Short mmCIF file of C-alpha atoms in Angstrom, two decimals:
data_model
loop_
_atom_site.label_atom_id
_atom_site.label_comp_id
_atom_site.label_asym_id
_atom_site.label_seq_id
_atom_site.Cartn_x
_atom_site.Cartn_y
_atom_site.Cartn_z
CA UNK A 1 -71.70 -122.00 54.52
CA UNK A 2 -72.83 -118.71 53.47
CA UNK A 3 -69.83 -116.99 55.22
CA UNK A 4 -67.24 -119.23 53.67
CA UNK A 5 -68.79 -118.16 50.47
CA UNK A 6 -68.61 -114.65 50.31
CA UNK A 7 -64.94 -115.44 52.26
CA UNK A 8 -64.06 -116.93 48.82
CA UNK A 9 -65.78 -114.45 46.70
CA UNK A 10 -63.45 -111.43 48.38
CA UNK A 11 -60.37 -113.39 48.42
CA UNK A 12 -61.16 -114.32 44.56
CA UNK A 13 -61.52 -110.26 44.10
CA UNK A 14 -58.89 -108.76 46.43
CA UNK A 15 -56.29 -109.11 43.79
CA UNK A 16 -58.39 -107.99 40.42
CA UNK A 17 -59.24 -104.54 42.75
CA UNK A 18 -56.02 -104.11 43.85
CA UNK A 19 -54.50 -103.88 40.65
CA UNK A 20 -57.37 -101.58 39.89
CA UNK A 21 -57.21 -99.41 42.01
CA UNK A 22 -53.08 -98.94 42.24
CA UNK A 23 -52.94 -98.75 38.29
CA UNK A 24 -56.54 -97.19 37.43
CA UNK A 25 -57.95 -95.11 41.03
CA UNK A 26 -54.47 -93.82 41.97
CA UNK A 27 -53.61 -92.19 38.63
CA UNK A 28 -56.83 -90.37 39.07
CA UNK A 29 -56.14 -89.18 42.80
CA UNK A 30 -53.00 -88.01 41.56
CA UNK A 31 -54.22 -86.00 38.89
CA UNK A 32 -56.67 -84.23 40.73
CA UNK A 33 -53.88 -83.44 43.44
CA UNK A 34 -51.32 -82.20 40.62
CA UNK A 35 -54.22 -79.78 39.20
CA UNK A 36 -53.67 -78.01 42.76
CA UNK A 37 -49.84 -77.50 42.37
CA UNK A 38 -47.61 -76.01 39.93
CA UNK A 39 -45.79 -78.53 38.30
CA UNK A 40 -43.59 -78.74 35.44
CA UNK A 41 -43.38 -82.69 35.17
CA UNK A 42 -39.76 -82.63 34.61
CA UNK A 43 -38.85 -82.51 38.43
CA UNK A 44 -40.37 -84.13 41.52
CA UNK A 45 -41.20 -80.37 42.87
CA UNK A 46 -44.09 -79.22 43.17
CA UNK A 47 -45.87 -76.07 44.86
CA UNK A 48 -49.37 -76.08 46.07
CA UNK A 49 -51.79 -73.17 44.17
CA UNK A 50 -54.99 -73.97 44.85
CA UNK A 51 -57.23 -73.22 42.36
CA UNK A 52 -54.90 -70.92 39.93
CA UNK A 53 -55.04 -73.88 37.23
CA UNK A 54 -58.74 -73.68 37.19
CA UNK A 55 -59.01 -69.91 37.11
CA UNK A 56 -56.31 -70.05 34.40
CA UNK A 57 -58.47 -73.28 32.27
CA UNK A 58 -61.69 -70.96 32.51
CA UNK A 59 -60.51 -67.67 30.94
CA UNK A 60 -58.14 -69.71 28.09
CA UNK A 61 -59.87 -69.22 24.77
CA UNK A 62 -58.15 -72.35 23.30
CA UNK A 63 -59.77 -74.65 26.29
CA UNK A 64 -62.90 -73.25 25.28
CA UNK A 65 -62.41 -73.52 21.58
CA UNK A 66 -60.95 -77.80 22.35
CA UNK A 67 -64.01 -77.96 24.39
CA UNK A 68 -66.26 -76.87 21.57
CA UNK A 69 -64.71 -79.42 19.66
CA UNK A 70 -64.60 -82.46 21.63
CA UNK A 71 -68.85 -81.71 22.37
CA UNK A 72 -69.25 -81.65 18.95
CA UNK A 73 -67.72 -84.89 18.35
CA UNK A 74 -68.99 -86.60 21.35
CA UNK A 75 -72.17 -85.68 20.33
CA UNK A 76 -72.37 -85.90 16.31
CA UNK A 77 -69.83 -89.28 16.39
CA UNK A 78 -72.25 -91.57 17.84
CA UNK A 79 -75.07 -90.33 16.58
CA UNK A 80 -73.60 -90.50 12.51
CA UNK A 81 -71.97 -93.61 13.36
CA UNK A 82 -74.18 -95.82 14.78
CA UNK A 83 -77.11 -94.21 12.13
CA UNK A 84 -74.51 -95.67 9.48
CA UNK A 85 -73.93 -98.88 11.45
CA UNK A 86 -78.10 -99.70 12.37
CA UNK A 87 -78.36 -98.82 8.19
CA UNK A 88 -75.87 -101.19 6.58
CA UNK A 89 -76.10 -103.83 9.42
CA UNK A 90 -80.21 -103.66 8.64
CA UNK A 91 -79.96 -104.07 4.77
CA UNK A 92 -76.96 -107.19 5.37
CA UNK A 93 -79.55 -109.27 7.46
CA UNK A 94 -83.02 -108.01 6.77
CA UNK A 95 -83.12 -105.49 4.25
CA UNK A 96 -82.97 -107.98 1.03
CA UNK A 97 -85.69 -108.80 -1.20
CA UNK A 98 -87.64 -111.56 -0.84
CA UNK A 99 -86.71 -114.86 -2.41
CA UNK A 100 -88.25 -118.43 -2.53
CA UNK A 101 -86.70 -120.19 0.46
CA UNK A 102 -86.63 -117.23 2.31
CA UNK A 103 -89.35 -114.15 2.99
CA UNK A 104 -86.56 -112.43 5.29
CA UNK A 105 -83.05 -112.09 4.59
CA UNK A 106 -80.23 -109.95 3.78
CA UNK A 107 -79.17 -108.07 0.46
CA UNK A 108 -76.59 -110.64 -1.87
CA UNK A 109 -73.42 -110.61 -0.78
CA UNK A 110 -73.85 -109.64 2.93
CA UNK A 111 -71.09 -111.98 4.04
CA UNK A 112 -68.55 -110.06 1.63
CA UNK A 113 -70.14 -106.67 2.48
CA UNK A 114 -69.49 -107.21 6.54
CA UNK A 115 -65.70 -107.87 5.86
CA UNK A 116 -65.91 -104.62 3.70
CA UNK A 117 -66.70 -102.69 6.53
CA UNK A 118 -64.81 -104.53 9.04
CA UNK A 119 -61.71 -103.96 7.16
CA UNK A 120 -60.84 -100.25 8.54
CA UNK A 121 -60.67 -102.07 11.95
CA UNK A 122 -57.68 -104.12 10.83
CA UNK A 123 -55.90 -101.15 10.14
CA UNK A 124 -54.11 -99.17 13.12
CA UNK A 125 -55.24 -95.28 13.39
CA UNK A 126 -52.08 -94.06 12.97
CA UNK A 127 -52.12 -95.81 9.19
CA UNK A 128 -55.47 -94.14 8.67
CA UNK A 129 -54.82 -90.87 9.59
CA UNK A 130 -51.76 -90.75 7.23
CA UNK A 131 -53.85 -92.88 4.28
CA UNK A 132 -56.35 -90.16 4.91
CA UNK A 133 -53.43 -86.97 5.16
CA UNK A 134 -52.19 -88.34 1.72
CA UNK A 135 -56.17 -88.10 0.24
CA UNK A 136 -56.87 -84.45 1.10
CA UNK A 137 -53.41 -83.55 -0.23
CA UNK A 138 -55.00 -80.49 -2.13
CA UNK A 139 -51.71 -81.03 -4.65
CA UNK A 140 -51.50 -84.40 -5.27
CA UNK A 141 -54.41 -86.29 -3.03
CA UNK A 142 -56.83 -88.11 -4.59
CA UNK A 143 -59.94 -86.27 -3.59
CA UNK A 144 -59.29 -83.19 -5.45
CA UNK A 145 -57.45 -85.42 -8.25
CA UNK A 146 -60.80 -87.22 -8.40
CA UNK A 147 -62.50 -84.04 -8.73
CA UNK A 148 -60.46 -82.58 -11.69
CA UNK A 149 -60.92 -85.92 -13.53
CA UNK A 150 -64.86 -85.58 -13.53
CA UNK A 151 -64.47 -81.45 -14.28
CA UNK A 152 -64.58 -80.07 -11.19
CA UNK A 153 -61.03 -78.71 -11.46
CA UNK A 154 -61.96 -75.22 -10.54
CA UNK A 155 -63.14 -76.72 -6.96
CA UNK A 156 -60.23 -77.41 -5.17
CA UNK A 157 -60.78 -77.44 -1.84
CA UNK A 158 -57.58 -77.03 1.06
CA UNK A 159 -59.04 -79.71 2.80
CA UNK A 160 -56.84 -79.74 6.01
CA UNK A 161 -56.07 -76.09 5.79
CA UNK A 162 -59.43 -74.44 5.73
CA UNK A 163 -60.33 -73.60 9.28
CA UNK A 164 -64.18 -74.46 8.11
CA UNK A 165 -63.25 -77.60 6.72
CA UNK A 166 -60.54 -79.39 8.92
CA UNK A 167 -62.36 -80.71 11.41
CA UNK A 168 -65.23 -81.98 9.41
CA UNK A 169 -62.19 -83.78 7.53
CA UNK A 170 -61.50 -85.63 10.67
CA UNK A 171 -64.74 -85.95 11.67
CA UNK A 172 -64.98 -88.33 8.37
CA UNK A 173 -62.21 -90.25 8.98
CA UNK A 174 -63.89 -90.90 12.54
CA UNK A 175 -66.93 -92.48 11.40
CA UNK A 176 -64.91 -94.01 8.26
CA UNK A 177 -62.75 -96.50 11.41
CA UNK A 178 -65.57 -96.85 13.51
CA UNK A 179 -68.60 -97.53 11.64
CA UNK A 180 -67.58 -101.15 10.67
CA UNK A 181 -67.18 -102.66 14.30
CA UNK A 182 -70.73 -101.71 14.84
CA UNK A 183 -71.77 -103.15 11.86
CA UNK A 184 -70.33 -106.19 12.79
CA UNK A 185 -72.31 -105.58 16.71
CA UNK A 186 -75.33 -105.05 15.00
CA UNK A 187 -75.57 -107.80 12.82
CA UNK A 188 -74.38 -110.47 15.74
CA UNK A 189 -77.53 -109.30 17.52
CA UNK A 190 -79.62 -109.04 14.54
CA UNK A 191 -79.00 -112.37 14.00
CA UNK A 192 -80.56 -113.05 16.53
CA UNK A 193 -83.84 -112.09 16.41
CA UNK A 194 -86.17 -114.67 15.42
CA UNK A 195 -87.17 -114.18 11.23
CA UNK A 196 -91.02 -114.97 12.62
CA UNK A 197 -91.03 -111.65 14.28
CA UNK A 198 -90.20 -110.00 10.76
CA UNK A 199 -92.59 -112.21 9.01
CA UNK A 200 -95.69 -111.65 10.82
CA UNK A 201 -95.18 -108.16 10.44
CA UNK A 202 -94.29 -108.74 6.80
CA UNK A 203 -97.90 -110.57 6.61
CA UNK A 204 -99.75 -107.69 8.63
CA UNK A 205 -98.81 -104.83 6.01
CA UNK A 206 -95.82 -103.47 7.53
CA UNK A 207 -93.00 -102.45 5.34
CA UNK A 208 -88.66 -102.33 5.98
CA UNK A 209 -88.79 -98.64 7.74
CA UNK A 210 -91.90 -99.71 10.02
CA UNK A 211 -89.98 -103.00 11.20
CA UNK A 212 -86.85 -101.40 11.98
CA UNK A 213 -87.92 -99.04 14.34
CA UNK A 214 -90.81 -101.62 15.58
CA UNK A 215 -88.91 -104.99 16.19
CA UNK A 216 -85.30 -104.25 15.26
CA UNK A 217 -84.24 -100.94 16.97
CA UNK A 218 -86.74 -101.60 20.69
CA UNK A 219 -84.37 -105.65 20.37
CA UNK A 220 -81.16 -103.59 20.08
CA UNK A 221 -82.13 -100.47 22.00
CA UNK A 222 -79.09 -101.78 25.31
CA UNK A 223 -76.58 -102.53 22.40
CA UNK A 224 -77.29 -99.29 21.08
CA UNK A 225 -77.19 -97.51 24.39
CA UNK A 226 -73.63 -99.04 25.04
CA UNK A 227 -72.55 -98.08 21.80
CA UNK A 228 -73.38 -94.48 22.45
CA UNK A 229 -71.06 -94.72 25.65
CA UNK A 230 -68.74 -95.88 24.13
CA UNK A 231 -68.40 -93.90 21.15
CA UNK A 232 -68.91 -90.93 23.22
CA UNK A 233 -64.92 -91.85 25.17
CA UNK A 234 -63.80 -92.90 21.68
CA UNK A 235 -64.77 -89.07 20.57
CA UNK A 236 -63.48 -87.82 24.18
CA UNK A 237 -60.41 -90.09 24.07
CA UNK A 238 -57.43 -91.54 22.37
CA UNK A 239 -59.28 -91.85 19.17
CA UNK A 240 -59.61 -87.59 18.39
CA UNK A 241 -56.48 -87.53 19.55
CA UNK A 242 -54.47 -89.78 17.35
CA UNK A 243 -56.48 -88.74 14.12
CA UNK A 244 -56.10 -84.71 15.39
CA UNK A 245 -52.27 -85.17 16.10
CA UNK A 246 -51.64 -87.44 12.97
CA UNK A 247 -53.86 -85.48 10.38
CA UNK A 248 -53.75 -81.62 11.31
CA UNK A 249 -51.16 -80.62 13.95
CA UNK A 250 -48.93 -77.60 13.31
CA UNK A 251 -46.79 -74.96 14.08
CA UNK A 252 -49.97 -73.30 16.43
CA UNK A 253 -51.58 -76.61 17.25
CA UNK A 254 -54.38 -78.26 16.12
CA UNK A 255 -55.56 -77.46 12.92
CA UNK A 256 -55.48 -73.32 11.53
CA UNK A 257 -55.93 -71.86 13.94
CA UNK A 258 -56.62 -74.45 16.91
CA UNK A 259 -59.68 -75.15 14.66
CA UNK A 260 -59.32 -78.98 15.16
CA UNK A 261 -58.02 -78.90 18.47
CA UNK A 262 -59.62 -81.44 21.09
CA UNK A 263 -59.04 -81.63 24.60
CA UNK A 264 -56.80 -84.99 24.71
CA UNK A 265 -54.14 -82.97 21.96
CA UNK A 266 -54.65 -79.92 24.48
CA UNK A 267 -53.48 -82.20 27.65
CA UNK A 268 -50.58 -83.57 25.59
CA UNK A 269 -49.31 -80.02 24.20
CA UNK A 270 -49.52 -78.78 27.26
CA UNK A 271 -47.67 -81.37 28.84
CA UNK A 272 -45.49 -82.28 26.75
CA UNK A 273 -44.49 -79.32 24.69
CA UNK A 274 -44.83 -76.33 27.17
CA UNK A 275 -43.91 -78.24 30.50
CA UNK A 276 -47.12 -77.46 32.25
CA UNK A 277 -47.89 -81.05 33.56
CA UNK A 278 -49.85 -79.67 36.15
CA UNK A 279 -52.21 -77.57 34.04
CA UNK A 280 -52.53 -80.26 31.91
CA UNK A 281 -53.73 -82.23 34.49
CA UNK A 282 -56.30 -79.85 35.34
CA UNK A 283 -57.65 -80.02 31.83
CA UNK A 284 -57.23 -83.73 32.01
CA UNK A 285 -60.14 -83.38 34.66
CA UNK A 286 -62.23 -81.21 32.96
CA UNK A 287 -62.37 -84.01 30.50
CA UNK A 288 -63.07 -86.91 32.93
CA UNK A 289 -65.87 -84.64 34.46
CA UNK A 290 -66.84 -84.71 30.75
CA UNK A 291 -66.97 -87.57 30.10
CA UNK A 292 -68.63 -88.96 33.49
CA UNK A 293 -71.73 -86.56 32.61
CA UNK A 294 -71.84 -88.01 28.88
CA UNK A 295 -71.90 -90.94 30.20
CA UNK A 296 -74.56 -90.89 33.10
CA UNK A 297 -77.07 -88.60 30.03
CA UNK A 298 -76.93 -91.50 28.02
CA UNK A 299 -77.75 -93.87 30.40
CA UNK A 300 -80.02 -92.16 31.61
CA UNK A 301 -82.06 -91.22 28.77
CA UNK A 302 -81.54 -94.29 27.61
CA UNK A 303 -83.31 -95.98 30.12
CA UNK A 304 -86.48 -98.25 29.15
CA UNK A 305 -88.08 -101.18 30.16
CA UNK A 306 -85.82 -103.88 29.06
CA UNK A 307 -87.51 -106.54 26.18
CA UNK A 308 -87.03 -110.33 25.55
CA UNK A 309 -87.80 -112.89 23.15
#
């Protein structure tokens, strides 16, 4: 019985992690192979090098400089996004004054305010990053136009063209498209939490901050941890890369002076503007190695003893 079981668990599997691995494992193999060759990409030769991509990755200044970048984000992103998201999903469920049928509940208007934030998430990237391109206009956008109508003419900030500024620019946009769909995450499981659990501690003394970060955040804590992953390969991912390409690209890449390049626009220039597939490739696993460690630290540190109720 047992073996005709786990006969019809592998046969229910085989297919599922084939298609896995031939569409998902194999695109890895090869790009660790072609980060051992030179390769244009254009042309089915190849020579082997050994490790003259790596030696190359390790003294370029503008791998270093993407790397810089893509740490930065994959570790300020989560943490100002999901701040923002525990915040406004907190005040929409819990954080309301107290009213006669109700000593717990949400500020007026929470049902309106979570399709507020939600709305960004209805909107490709690609429509954001221009929306947003058109806003820091330093001419016309309405940022600085909204600055010279309250008198703040003579601050008129190049908002995509000041190497100090640019990728701070992006980094808004970032948390601008993100921070909604963990609202919406964190007030599902919010939701959840029984109101007696706010109540009692309503009763005992305790006030909003001390029940947040005593009931709410300790119920939430594996939500939270998986929304660090993944906002960590949203950072390291298509994400940067979409808003980077859309928002700041120029003649010398990302950015003035490569100062909003990330390491996904670095693998596409390089393979797709120079024709140096294969030391894109080898970048390309930089990243992945990246993004594995990020990955395993949060889980890691993240680890507690799990609670129910």
């Amino acid at each position: 019985m047992q073996h005709g079981k786990y006969r019809f668990i592998a046969g229910f599997l085989a297919a599922p992690l084939a298609l896995y691995a031939l569409f998902v494992i194999w695109p890895f193999v090869q790009s660790i192979f072609y980060s051992f060759t030179d390769w244009s990409g254009l042309s089915p030769e190849f020579q082997l090098v050994g490790f003259d991509n790596f030696t190359k990755m390790f003294s370029d200044s503008v791998f270093w400089k993407s790397l810089q970048h893509s740490l930065l984000f994959v570790l300020l992103l989560p943490l100002g996004t999901l701040s923002l998201a525990l915040f406004f999903a907190f005040m929409l469920n819990v954080g309301g004054r107290r009213r006669k049928n109700a000593a717990v509940s949400g500020v007026r208007g929470s049902a309106f305010y979570k399709v507020v934030y939600f709305f960004p998430q209805v909107l490709s990237i690609a429509i954001v990053a221009l929306l947003f391109q058109f806003a820091y206009n330093p001419n016309s956008g309405a940022l600085n136009s909204g600055l010279q109508a309250v008198g703040l003419g003579g601050f008129q900030p190049d908002w995509l063209g000041d190497p100090d500024l640019a990728l701070w620019c992006v980094f808004a946009v970032l948390v601008w498209c993100t921070v909604g769909f963990f609202v919406v995450l964190f007030s599902a499981g919010m939701a959840s939490i029984p109101k007696d659990y706010y109540e009692a501690a309503l009763l005992d003394g305790a006030n909003r901050i001390t029940t947040f970060f005593k009931i709410t955040l300790p119920l939430l804590w594996d939500t939270v941890q998986s929304g660090w992953a993944y906002m960590g390969i949203l950072a390291l991912g298509a994400e940067s890369f979409a808003v980077v390409q859309i928002m700041t690209v120029g003649p010398n890449g990302g950015g003035p002076d490569y100062s909003t390049t990330v390491l996904p626009l670095y693998v596409y220039q390089k393979a797709f503007r120079d024709g140096q597939a294969a030391y894109a490739t080898t970048i390309g696993v930089a990243l992945l190695v990246v993004t594995l460690l990020f990955v395993a630290i949060v889980m890691r540190m993240g680890r507690r003893e799990r609670l129910e109720y």
